[in-house]
CSV table of C-alpha atoms in Angstrom, one decimal:
chain,number,residue,atom,x,y,z
A,1,MET,CA,41.5,-42.1,-35.4
A,2,ASP,CA,38.3,-44.1,-34.5
A,3,VAL,CA,35.6,-43.2,-32.0
A,4,THR,CA,37.2,-45.3,-29.3
A,5,GLY,CA,40.6,-43.6,-29.8
A,6,ARG,CA,39.0,-40.1,-29.7
A,7,ALA,CA,37.1,-41.0,-26.5
A,8,SER,CA,40.3,-42.3,-24.9
A,9,ASP,CA,42.2,-39.2,-25.8
A,10,ALA,CA,39.4,-37.0,-24.4
A,11,ALA,CA,39.4,-38.9,-21.1
A,12,ARG,CA,43.2,-38.5,-20.8
A,13,SER,CA,42.9,-34.8,-21.6
A,14,LEU,CA,40.2,-34.3,-19.0
A,15,ALA,CA,42.2,-36.2,-16.4
A,16,GLY,CA,45.3,-34.1,-17.2
A,17,HIS,CA,43.3,-30.8,-16.8
A,18,ALA,CA,41.9,-31.9,-13.5
A,19,SER,CA,45.3,-33.0,-12.2
A,20,PHE,CA,46.9,-29.6,-13.2
A,21,LEU,CA,44.1,-27.6,-11.6
A,22,ALA,CA,44.4,-29.7,-8.4
A,23,GLN,CA,48.2,-29.1,-8.3
A,24,TRP,CA,47.6,-25.4,-9.0
A,25,VAL,CA,45.2,-25.1,-6.0
A,26,ALA,CA,47.7,-26.9,-3.8
A,27,TYR,CA,50.5,-24.6,-5.1
A,28,ARG,CA,48.5,-21.5,-4.2
A,29,GLY,CA,47.7,-22.9,-0.8
A,30,ALA,CA,51.4,-23.6,-0.2
A,31,SER,CA,52.3,-20.2,-1.5
A,32,ALA,CA,49.9,-18.5,1.0
A,33,LEU,CA,51.6,-20.4,3.9
A,34,GLU,CA,55.2,-19.7,2.7
A,35,PRO,CA,55.8,-16.6,4.9
A,36,LEU,CA,54.6,-18.4,8.0
A,37,ARG,CA,56.8,-21.4,7.2
A,38,GLU,CA,59.9,-19.2,6.6
A,39,ARG,CA,59.5,-17.9,10.2
A,40,LEU,CA,59.7,-21.4,11.7
A,41,PRO,CA,63.2,-22.6,12.7
A,42,GLY,CA,64.6,-25.1,10.3
A,43,LEU,CA,61.8,-25.0,7.8
A,44,GLY,CA,62.9,-22.0,5.7
A,45,ARG,CA,64.4,-22.4,2.2
A,46,ASP,CA,68.1,-23.0,1.9
A,47,GLU,CA,69.8,-21.0,-1.0
A,48,THR,CA,72.6,-23.6,-1.1
A,49,LEU,CA,70.2,-26.4,-1.9
A,50,TRP,CA,69.4,-26.6,-5.6
A,51,VAL,CA,66.8,-29.1,-6.9
A,52,PHE,CA,66.6,-30.1,-10.6
A,53,GLY,CA,63.9,-31.7,-12.7
A,54,ALA,CA,63.2,-32.1,-16.4
A,55,GLN,CA,60.6,-33.1,-19.0
A,56,GLY,CA,57.8,-33.7,-16.6
A,57,GLY,CA,60.0,-35.6,-14.3
A,58,ALA,CA,60.4,-38.4,-16.8
A,59,THR,CA,64.1,-38.3,-17.8
A,60,PHE,CA,67.6,-37.1,-16.9
A,61,ALA,CA,68.2,-34.8,-19.9
A,62,ASP,CA,68.4,-31.4,-21.4
A,63,ASN,CA,69.7,-28.1,-19.9
A,64,ALA,CA,68.8,-29.2,-16.4
A,65,LYS,CA,71.0,-32.3,-16.7
A,66,TYR,CA,74.1,-30.5,-17.8
A,67,LEU,CA,73.7,-27.7,-15.2
A,68,TYR,CA,73.2,-30.4,-12.5
A,69,LEU,CA,76.4,-32.2,-13.6
A,70,HIS,CA,78.4,-29.0,-13.6
A,71,VAL,CA,77.2,-28.0,-10.1
A,72,ALA,CA,77.9,-31.5,-8.8
A,73,ALA,CA,81.4,-31.5,-10.1
A,74,GLU,CA,82.5,-27.8,-9.7
A,75,ARG,CA,80.4,-26.2,-7.0
A,76,PRO,CA,81.1,-27.6,-3.5
A,77,ASP,CA,79.3,-24.7,-2.0
A,78,ILE,CA,76.0,-26.0,-3.5
A,79,ARG,CA,74.1,-29.2,-2.8
A,80,PRO,CA,72.5,-30.3,-6.1
A,81,VAL,CA,69.7,-32.9,-6.0
A,82,TRP,CA,68.0,-34.5,-9.0
A,83,LEU,CA,64.3,-35.4,-8.5
A,84,SER,CA,62.4,-37.6,-11.0
A,85,LYS,CA,59.1,-39.4,-11.2
A,86,ASN,CA,60.9,-42.3,-13.0
A,87,ALA,CA,62.4,-44.8,-10.6
A,88,GLU,CA,64.8,-46.1,-13.2
A,89,VAL,CA,66.3,-42.6,-13.6
A,90,VAL,CA,66.8,-42.3,-9.9
A,91,THR,CA,68.5,-45.7,-9.7
A,92,ARG,CA,70.9,-44.9,-12.5
A,93,LEU,CA,71.9,-41.6,-11.0
A,94,GLN,CA,72.4,-43.1,-7.5
A,95,ASP,CA,74.4,-46.0,-9.0
A,96,ALA,CA,76.6,-43.3,-10.7
A,97,GLY,CA,77.2,-41.6,-7.4
A,98,PHE,CA,74.8,-38.7,-7.7
A,99,GLU,CA,72.2,-37.6,-5.2
A,100,ALA,CA,68.8,-38.3,-6.6
A,101,TYR,CA,65.4,-39.3,-5.3
A,102,HIS,CA,61.8,-39.8,-6.4
A,103,CYS,CA,59.8,-36.6,-6.7
A,104,TYR,CA,57.0,-37.9,-4.5
A,105,SER,CA,59.1,-39.7,-1.9
A,106,LEU,CA,59.1,-38.2,1.6
A,107,ARG,CA,62.7,-37.1,1.1
A,108,GLY,CA,62.0,-35.7,-2.4
A,109,LEU,CA,59.1,-33.6,-1.1
A,110,LEU,CA,61.0,-32.3,1.9
A,111,LEU,CA,64.0,-31.4,-0.3
A,112,THR,CA,61.7,-29.5,-2.7
A,113,LEU,CA,60.1,-27.7,0.2
A,114,ARG,CA,63.5,-26.7,1.5
A,115,ALA,CA,65.2,-25.9,-1.8
A,116,GLY,CA,66.2,-22.3,-2.3
A,117,VAL,CA,66.3,-22.8,-6.1
A,118,VAL,CA,64.5,-25.1,-8.5
A,119,PHE,CA,65.5,-25.7,-12.1
A,120,LEU,CA,63.0,-26.8,-14.7
A,121,THR,CA,63.0,-27.5,-18.5
A,122,GLN,CA,59.2,-27.6,-19.2
A,123,GLY,CA,57.4,-26.2,-16.3
A,124,HIS,CA,56.6,-26.6,-12.6
A,125,ARG,CA,55.3,-30.1,-13.1
A,126,ASP,CA,58.9,-31.3,-13.8
A,127,LEU,CA,58.9,-31.5,-10.0
A,128,ALA,CA,56.2,-31.9,-7.3
A,129,MET,CA,54.5,-28.6,-8.3
A,130,PRO,CA,53.0,-27.5,-5.0
A,131,ALA,CA,56.3,-28.0,-3.1
A,132,THR,CA,58.1,-25.5,-5.4
A,133,ALA,CA,56.0,-22.6,-4.1
A,134,GLY,CA,58.3,-19.9,-2.7
A,135,ALA,CA,61.5,-21.2,-4.3
A,136,PHE,CA,63.5,-19.1,-6.7
A,137,THR,CA,62.3,-20.7,-9.9
A,138,VAL,CA,64.5,-21.0,-13.0
A,139,LEU,CA,63.1,-22.1,-16.3
A,140,LEU,CA,66.0,-23.3,-18.4
A,141,TRP,CA,63.6,-24.4,-21.3
A,142,HIS,CA,64.5,-26.9,-24.0
A,143,GLY,CA,65.5,-25.1,-27.2
A,144,VAL,CA,64.9,-22.1,-29.5
A,145,PRO,CA,61.3,-22.4,-30.7
A,146,LEU,CA,61.0,-22.4,-34.5
A,147,LYS,CA,57.4,-23.6,-34.3
A,148,HIS,CA,54.7,-22.0,-32.1
A,149,VAL,CA,54.7,-23.1,-28.4
A,150,SER,CA,52.3,-22.8,-25.4
A,151,TRP,CA,50.3,-19.6,-25.6
A,152,ASP,CA,50.8,-19.4,-29.3
A,153,ALA,CA,49.8,-23.0,-29.8
A,154,GLY,CA,47.8,-25.5,-27.7
A,155,PHE,CA,47.1,-23.2,-24.7
A,156,ARG,CA,44.7,-21.2,-26.7
A,157,ASP,CA,42.3,-24.2,-26.9
A,158,LEU,CA,42.4,-25.1,-23.2
A,159,PRO,CA,39.3,-24.7,-21.0
A,160,ALA,CA,39.1,-21.3,-19.4
A,161,PRO,CA,39.9,-22.4,-15.8
A,162,VAL,CA,43.0,-24.2,-17.1
A,163,ARG,CA,44.1,-21.2,-19.1
A,164,ARG,CA,43.8,-18.9,-16.1
A,165,ALA,CA,45.8,-21.3,-14.0
A,166,HIS,CA,48.6,-21.5,-16.6
A,167,ALA,CA,48.6,-17.7,-16.9
A,168,ASP,CA,49.0,-17.5,-13.1
A,169,MET,CA,51.8,-20.0,-13.1
A,170,ALA,CA,53.7,-18.1,-15.8
A,171,GLU,CA,54.1,-15.3,-13.2
A,172,GLU,CA,55.9,-17.7,-10.9
A,173,PHE,CA,59.0,-18.0,-13.0
A,174,ASP,CA,61.8,-15.8,-11.6
A,175,LEU,CA,64.2,-16.4,-14.4
A,176,LEU,CA,64.1,-17.7,-18.0
A,177,THR,CA,67.3,-18.4,-19.8
A,178,VAL,CA,67.3,-17.5,-23.5
A,179,PRO,CA,70.3,-18.0,-25.9
A,180,GLY,CA,70.0,-14.7,-27.7
A,181,GLU,CA,68.3,-11.3,-27.8
A,182,GLY,CA,66.9,-12.2,-31.2
A,183,VAL,CA,64.6,-14.8,-29.6
A,184,ALA,CA,63.5,-12.9,-26.5
A,185,ASP,CA,60.3,-11.6,-28.1
A,186,THR,CA,59.5,-15.1,-29.3
A,187,PHE,CA,59.7,-16.4,-25.7
A,188,ALA,CA,57.7,-13.5,-24.4
A,189,SER,CA,54.9,-14.3,-26.8
A,190,GLY,CA,54.9,-18.1,-26.4
A,191,LEU,CA,55.5,-18.3,-22.6
A,192,ARG,CA,54.1,-15.0,-21.4
A,193,ILE,CA,57.3,-14.2,-19.5
A,194,ASP,CA,58.3,-10.6,-19.7
A,195,ARG,CA,61.8,-9.6,-20.8
A,196,GLU,CA,62.8,-8.4,-17.3
A,197,ARG,CA,62.7,-12.0,-16.1
A,198,MET,CA,64.9,-13.2,-19.0
A,199,ALA,CA,68.7,-13.7,-19.0
A,200,VAL,CA,70.6,-14.0,-22.3
A,201,VAL,CA,73.1,-16.8,-21.8
A,202,GLY,CA,74.2,-20.0,-23.5
A,203,TYR,CA,72.3,-23.2,-22.9
A,204,PRO,CA,74.1,-25.6,-20.5
A,205,ARG,CA,73.4,-28.7,-22.7
A,206,ASN,CA,75.6,-27.2,-25.5
A,207,ASP,CA,78.7,-27.7,-23.4
A,208,ALA,CA,78.4,-31.3,-24.5
A,209,LEU,CA,78.8,-30.3,-28.1
A,210,PHE,CA,82.4,-29.2,-27.5
A,211,GLY,CA,83.7,-32.0,-25.3
A,212,ALA,CA,82.8,-34.8,-22.9
A,213,VAL,CA,81.0,-33.7,-19.7
A,214,PRO,CA,81.6,-35.9,-16.6
A,215,GLY,CA,78.4,-37.9,-16.0
A,216,GLU,CA,76.9,-37.3,-19.5
A,217,GLU,CA,76.6,-41.1,-20.1
A,218,VAL,CA,73.8,-41.2,-17.5
A,219,GLY,CA,70.7,-40.8,-19.7
A,220,ALA,CA,72.7,-41.6,-22.8
A,221,ASP,CA,73.5,-45.0,-24.3
A,222,ALA,CA,77.2,-45.3,-23.4
A,223,ALA,CA,77.8,-48.3,-25.6
A,224,ALA,CA,76.3,-46.5,-28.6
A,225,LEU,CA,78.3,-43.4,-27.8
A,226,ASP,CA,81.5,-45.4,-27.9
A,227,ARG,CA,80.5,-47.0,-31.3
A,228,ILE,CA,79.7,-43.6,-32.8
A,229,GLY,CA,83.0,-42.2,-31.6
A,230,ASP,CA,84.8,-45.1,-33.3
A,231,LEU,CA,82.9,-44.5,-36.5
A,232,ALA,CA,83.7,-40.8,-36.5
A,233,ASP,CA,87.4,-41.7,-36.6
A,234,ASP,CA,87.0,-43.5,-39.9
A,235,GLN,CA,84.3,-41.7,-41.9
A,236,SER,CA,82.0,-38.8,-42.1
A,237,LEU,CA,78.8,-39.0,-40.0
A,238,VAL,CA,75.5,-37.4,-40.9
A,239,PHE,CA,72.9,-37.3,-38.2
A,240,TYR,CA,69.2,-37.3,-39.1
A,241,LEU,CA,66.9,-35.9,-36.4
A,242,PRO,CA,63.3,-35.5,-37.6
A,243,THR,CA,60.5,-33.9,-35.7
A,244,PHE,CA,57.5,-35.9,-34.3
A,245,ARG,CA,54.2,-35.4,-36.0
A,246,GLU,CA,51.4,-36.3,-33.6
A,247,TRP,CA,48.7,-36.1,-36.2
A,248,THR,CA,49.8,-38.9,-38.5
A,249,ASP,CA,50.9,-42.5,-38.3
A,250,GLU,CA,53.2,-42.1,-41.3
A,251,SER,CA,56.8,-42.8,-40.6
A,252,VAL,CA,59.6,-40.4,-41.7
A,253,ALA,CA,61.2,-43.5,-43.2
A,254,ASP,CA,58.3,-43.6,-45.7
A,255,ARG,CA,59.9,-40.5,-47.3
A,256,LEU,CA,63.3,-42.1,-47.7
A,257,ASP,CA,64.5,-44.7,-50.2
A,258,LEU,CA,66.8,-46.3,-47.6
A,259,GLU,CA,68.5,-48.7,-50.1
A,260,THR,CA,69.4,-45.9,-52.4
A,261,LEU,CA,70.5,-43.7,-49.5
A,262,ASP,CA,72.7,-46.5,-48.2
A,263,ALA,CA,74.5,-46.9,-51.6
A,264,PHE,CA,74.8,-43.1,-51.9
A,265,LEU,CA,76.5,-42.9,-48.5
A,266,ALA,CA,78.8,-45.8,-49.2
A,267,GLU,CA,80.1,-44.0,-52.3
A,268,ARG,CA,81.1,-41.1,-50.1
A,269,ASP,CA,82.5,-43.1,-47.2
A,270,ALA,CA,79.7,-41.7,-44.9
A,271,THR,CA,77.2,-43.1,-42.4
A,272,LEU,CA,73.8,-41.8,-41.6
A,273,VAL,CA,72.9,-41.9,-37.8
A,274,PHE,CA,69.2,-42.0,-37.5
A,275,LYS,CA,67.4,-40.9,-34.2
A,276,THR,CA,63.7,-40.4,-34.1
A,277,HIS,CA,61.8,-38.3,-31.5
A,278,PRO,CA,61.2,-40.2,-28.2
A,279,ARG,CA,57.5,-40.5,-29.0
A,280,ASP,CA,58.2,-42.0,-32.4
A,281,HIS,CA,59.6,-45.4,-33.5
A,282,LEU,CA,61.3,-46.7,-36.5
A,283,GLU,CA,62.4,-50.2,-37.6
A,284,LEU,CA,65.2,-50.1,-40.1
A,285,PRO,CA,65.2,-52.9,-42.7
A,286,GLU,CA,68.0,-55.4,-42.6
A,287,GLY,CA,70.9,-55.2,-45.0
A,288,LEU,CA,71.8,-51.6,-44.6
A,289,SER,CA,75.5,-51.0,-44.0
A,290,GLN,CA,75.7,-47.2,-43.9
A,291,VAL,CA,72.6,-46.3,-41.9
A,292,VAL,CA,72.5,-46.9,-38.2
A,293,GLN,CA,70.0,-46.1,-35.5
A,294,LEU,CA,70.2,-44.7,-32.0
A,295,PRO,CA,67.6,-45.5,-29.2
A,296,GLU,CA,64.7,-43.0,-29.3
A,297,SER,CA,65.1,-42.0,-25.7
A,298,THR,CA,68.9,-41.4,-25.6
A,299,ASP,CA,70.3,-38.0,-24.9
A,300,ILE,CA,71.5,-36.8,-28.3
A,301,TYR,CA,73.9,-34.1,-27.2
A,302,PRO,CA,77.0,-36.2,-26.4
A,303,PHE,CA,76.6,-37.7,-29.9
A,304,LEU,CA,76.3,-34.5,-31.8
A,305,ARG,CA,79.9,-33.4,-31.4
A,306,HIS,CA,80.8,-36.4,-33.7
A,307,ALA,CA,78.4,-35.2,-36.5
A,308,ASP,CA,80.0,-33.8,-39.6
A,309,ALA,CA,76.6,-32.7,-40.9
A,310,LEU,CA,73.0,-32.6,-39.6
A,311,VAL,CA,69.7,-33.3,-41.4
A,312,THR,CA,66.4,-32.2,-39.8
A,313,ASP,CA,63.2,-30.5,-40.6
A,314,TYR,CA,61.7,-28.3,-37.8
A,315,SER,CA,63.6,-29.5,-34.7
A,316,SER,CA,65.1,-26.8,-32.5
A,317,VAL,CA,68.3,-29.0,-32.2
A,318,TYR,CA,69.7,-27.4,-35.4
A,319,PHE,CA,69.9,-24.0,-33.7
A,320,ASP,CA,72.2,-25.6,-31.1
A,321,TYR,CA,74.2,-27.4,-33.8
A,322,LEU,CA,74.9,-24.1,-35.5
A,323,LEU,CA,77.3,-23.4,-32.7
A,324,LEU,CA,79.6,-26.1,-34.2
A,325,ASP,CA,79.6,-24.3,-37.6
A,326,ARG,CA,79.0,-27.4,-39.6
A,327,PRO,CA,76.6,-28.0,-42.5
A,328,VAL,CA,72.9,-28.5,-42.0
A,329,VAL,CA,70.5,-29.9,-44.6
A,330,PHE,CA,66.7,-29.4,-44.1
A,331,TYR,CA,64.1,-32.0,-45.3
A,332,PRO,CA,60.7,-30.5,-44.6
A,333,TYR,CA,58.8,-32.8,-47.0
A,334,ASP,CA,55.4,-31.8,-45.5
A,335,PHE,CA,56.1,-28.1,-45.2
A,336,GLU,CA,52.7,-26.7,-46.1
A,337,GLU,CA,50.8,-29.1,-43.8
A,338,TYR,CA,53.2,-28.6,-40.9
A,339,ARG,CA,53.1,-24.8,-41.2
A,340,ALA,CA,49.3,-24.9,-41.3
A,341,ARG,CA,49.1,-27.1,-38.2
A,342,ARG,CA,51.9,-25.6,-36.0
A,343,GLY,CA,52.9,-22.2,-37.4
A,344,PHE,CA,56.3,-20.7,-37.3
A,345,TYR,CA,57.8,-17.7,-35.4
A,346,PHE,CA,60.2,-17.0,-38.3
A,347,ASP,CA,60.2,-17.1,-42.0
A,348,TYR,CA,61.4,-20.7,-42.6
A,349,GLU,CA,63.6,-19.8,-45.6
A,350,GLU,CA,65.3,-17.1,-43.7
A,351,VAL,CA,66.4,-19.3,-40.7
A,352,THR,CA,67.4,-22.4,-42.6
A,353,PRO,CA,71.1,-21.8,-43.6
A,354,GLY,CA,71.5,-24.8,-45.8
A,355,PRO,CA,69.9,-26.8,-48.6
A,356,VAL,CA,66.1,-27.1,-48.2
A,357,ALA,CA,64.8,-30.3,-49.8
A,358,ARG,CA,61.2,-31.2,-50.4
A,359,THR,CA,61.8,-34.5,-52.2
A,360,PHE,CA,64.2,-37.4,-51.7
A,361,ASP,CA,66.2,-36.5,-54.8
A,362,GLN,CA,66.7,-33.0,-53.5
A,363,LEU,CA,67.8,-34.5,-50.1
A,364,LEU,CA,70.5,-36.5,-51.9
A,365,ALA,CA,71.6,-33.3,-53.7
A,366,GLY,CA,71.7,-31.4,-50.3
A,367,LEU,CA,73.8,-34.2,-48.7
A,368,ASP,CA,76.2,-34.2,-51.6
A,369,ARG,CA,76.7,-30.4,-51.1
A,370,ALA,CA,77.1,-30.8,-47.3
A,371,LEU,CA,79.6,-33.6,-47.6
A,372,ASP,CA,81.7,-31.8,-50.2
A,373,PRO,CA,85.2,-31.6,-48.7
A,374,ALA,CA,86.3,-28.9,-51.1
A,375,ALA,CA,83.9,-26.1,-50.0
A,376,ASP,CA,81.6,-25.1,-47.2
A,377,HIS,CA,78.9,-23.3,-49.2
A,378,ASP,CA,76.7,-22.0,-46.4
A,379,ALA,CA,79.2,-20.9,-43.8
A,380,ASP,CA,78.3,-17.2,-44.2
A,381,ARG,CA,74.6,-17.8,-43.8
A,382,ARG,CA,75.2,-19.9,-40.7
A,383,ALA,CA,77.3,-17.2,-39.2
A,384,ALA,CA,74.7,-14.5,-39.8
A,385,LEU,CA,72.0,-16.6,-38.2
A,386,ARG,CA,74.1,-17.3,-35.1
A,387,SER,CA,74.8,-13.6,-34.7
A,388,ARG,CA,71.1,-12.9,-35.1
A,389,LEU,CA,69.6,-15.5,-32.7
A,390,LEU,CA,72.4,-16.9,-30.5
A,391,ASP,CA,74.5,-14.0,-29.4
A,392,GLY,CA,74.2,-15.1,-25.7
A,393,ASP,CA,76.4,-18.1,-26.4
A,394,PRO,CA,80.1,-17.8,-25.9
A,395,ALA,CA,80.8,-19.5,-29.3
A,396,VAL,CA,79.0,-16.5,-30.9
A,397,SER,CA,79.9,-13.6,-28.5
A,398,GLY,CA,83.6,-14.3,-29.0
A,399,GLU,CA,84.4,-15.4,-25.5
A,400,SER,CA,85.9,-18.6,-26.9
A,401,ALA,CA,88.0,-18.4,-30.1
A,402,THR,CA,88.1,-22.2,-30.2
A,403,ALA,CA,84.3,-22.6,-30.1
A,404,SER,CA,83.9,-20.3,-33.1
A,405,ALA,CA,86.7,-21.9,-35.1
A,406,PRO,CA,85.9,-22.9,-38.8
A,407,TYR,CA,84.3,-26.2,-39.6
A,408,ARG,CA,86.6,-29.2,-39.3
A,409,SER,CA,85.9,-32.7,-40.5
A,410,ALA,CA,85.9,-35.7,-38.2
A,411,THR,CA,89.5,-36.5,-39.3
A,412,ASP,CA,90.6,-33.0,-38.3
A,413,ARG,CA,89.1,-32.8,-34.9
A,414,THR,CA,91.0,-33.8,-31.8
A,415,THR,CA,90.0,-34.7,-28.3
A,416,ASP,CA,92.3,-32.0,-26.9
A,417,ASP,CA,90.6,-29.3,-29.0
A,418,ALA,CA,87.2,-30.4,-27.9
A,419,THR,CA,88.1,-30.5,-24.2
A,420,ASN,CA,89.7,-27.0,-24.3
A,421,CYS,CA,86.7,-25.6,-26.0
A,422,ALA,CA,84.4,-27.0,-23.3
A,423,THR,CA,86.5,-25.4,-20.7
A,424,ASP,CA,86.7,-22.1,-22.4
A,425,ALA,CA,83.0,-21.8,-23.2
A,426,ASP,CA,81.4,-23.2,-20.1
A,427,ARG,CA,77.7,-22.3,-20.4
A,428,SER,CA,76.7,-24.2,-17.3
A,429,ALA,CA,79.2,-22.2,-15.2
A,430,SER,CA,77.7,-18.9,-16.5
A,431,VAL,CA,74.2,-20.0,-15.6
A,432,ALA,CA,75.2,-21.0,-12.1
A,433,ARG,CA,77.0,-17.7,-11.5
A,434,LEU,CA,74.0,-15.8,-12.9
A,435,VAL,CA,71.6,-17.6,-10.5
A,436,GLY,CA,73.9,-16.9,-7.6
A,437,ARG,CA,73.8,-13.1,-8.4
A,438,ARG,CA,70.0,-13.1,-8.9
A,439,LEU,CA,69.4,-14.7,-5.5
A,440,THR,CA,70.3,-11.4,-3.9
A,441,GLY,CA,67.2,-9.7,-5.4
A,442,VAL,CA,64.4,-12.2,-5.3
A,443,ARG,CA,61.1,-10.7,-6.2
A,444,PRO,CA,57.8,-11.3,-4.3
A,445,LYS,CA,56.2,-14.6,-5.5
A,446,SER,CA,52.5,-14.1,-5.2
A,447,THR,CA,49.7,-11.9,-4.1
A,448,ASP,CA,48.6,-14.7,-1.7
A,449,SER,CA,51.9,-14.5,0.1
A,450,ASP,CA,51.7,-10.7,0.2
A,451,ARG,CA,48.2,-10.8,1.7
A,452,LEU,CA,49.2,-13.3,4.4
A,453,ARG,CA,52.4,-11.4,5.2
A,454,SER,CA,50.3,-8.2,5.5
A,455,LEU,CA,47.8,-10.0,7.7
A,456,LEU,CA,50.4,-11.4,10.0
A,457,GLY,CA,52.1,-8.0,10.2
A,458,SER,CA,48.8,-6.3,11.1
A,459,LEU,CA,48.0,-8.9,13.8
A,460,SER,CA,51.5,-8.6,15.2
A,461,SER,CA,51.2,-4.8,15.3
A,462,ARG,CA,47.8,-5.0,17.0
A,463,LEU,CA,49.2,-7.5,19.6
A,464,ARG,CA,52.1,-5.1,20.3
A,465,SER,CA,49.7,-2.2,20.7
A,466,ALA,CA,47.4,-4.1,23.0
A,467,THR,CA,50.3,-5.3,25.1
A,468,VAL,CA,51.6,-1.7,25.5
A,469,PHE,CA,48.1,-0.5,26.4
A,470,ILE,CA,47.7,-3.2,29.1
A,471,LEU,CA,51.1,-2.6,30.6
A,472,LYS,CA,50.5,1.2,30.7
A,473,LYS,CA,46.9,0.9,32.1
A,474,LYS,CA,46.7,2.0,35.7
A,475,PRO,CA,44.9,-0.4,38.1
């Protein structure tokens, strides 16, 4: 990167830090006033109003999306509202009949101030951060971390005031959903959220792996989803979902011989479905018949239920895909560099239950193994890893026999099976019920609120004492 690029990045970073600190100060101010606001008629928080945001307010996606869709369809006692900083997202949701507003619109701000519960995937800035002060705050997160996150990654290099503000905000999460006991310590380390505020439960987004979720097409490419569904009826589908590498301009396609891969897939009556990270971009060459591409920004979860095998490197999506009990091939062609830059929470070889390829030839061998209809070579390893890390999901805990059924190829799967599995293993419903139970025991949110409440209580007591003294005083 040249000097101009570095200067531009530094300026953006400084502006981002300043923005976060300003929001933190506003959050703390709103938090201090929360007890007073709660005493005013019509201004308190409403436990039946749930507000949702995701990925910094940019998209309609992830665990928040699927929990929102469930609540909208199945919980008439709750008013779910999606708030976004992206006007296009708001328009699409409204056109589909859902209640959605811009985060910083007057209505969006008022709804956030009145919401009894707020749901986030990244952090408080998924919504208008200061307006969330005082709400019961649920961090749904966005996947099992294989690579280091937050406090074990970039937070360590932040300026001291920004680090302190992040540490303070970590205390403001009332609930963090984690998919298994085996990853609780990982989240405690990376997010600085103690285990007492964690709930072991399946991720809502994984409902889409087992069957269609009403409304899932919002945020996904509906036409592409139909095309992939048609392809799955005729041949095997392999999805390739590589991780974004922010430190290089090299494309993942540079590590593939696409013409050779295309011929390899044609011989096996299979198609590779390529989707890059939303921050990455790939232009496939013309003339490929067995390699297709999905839009970078589309929601991948409705598509994954059609995948007969998955190829990835370090993406957390493979932990979710394990629930389907289908083959996974790993292609960490830059393993040493990636581990040195990002670091891992687990021994990579121990948590990759499938062929691990470092070269393109090894990748082809791994795909050949994964697409072998005669044997599923890594089923036992996948089962062991699911039990170790994902025991909160009903497909692992045994609540749904259908969800944990053996691997079936695309030609064996039926719509009825997928629909029944989604009903039997409804992760979104479990999270919604859990939040309802937790609302009965909301903990104090901040020392600022405690001090203001104590001050108001003291003033009230003194006023009562003075009134009694005046009334009793003889003329």
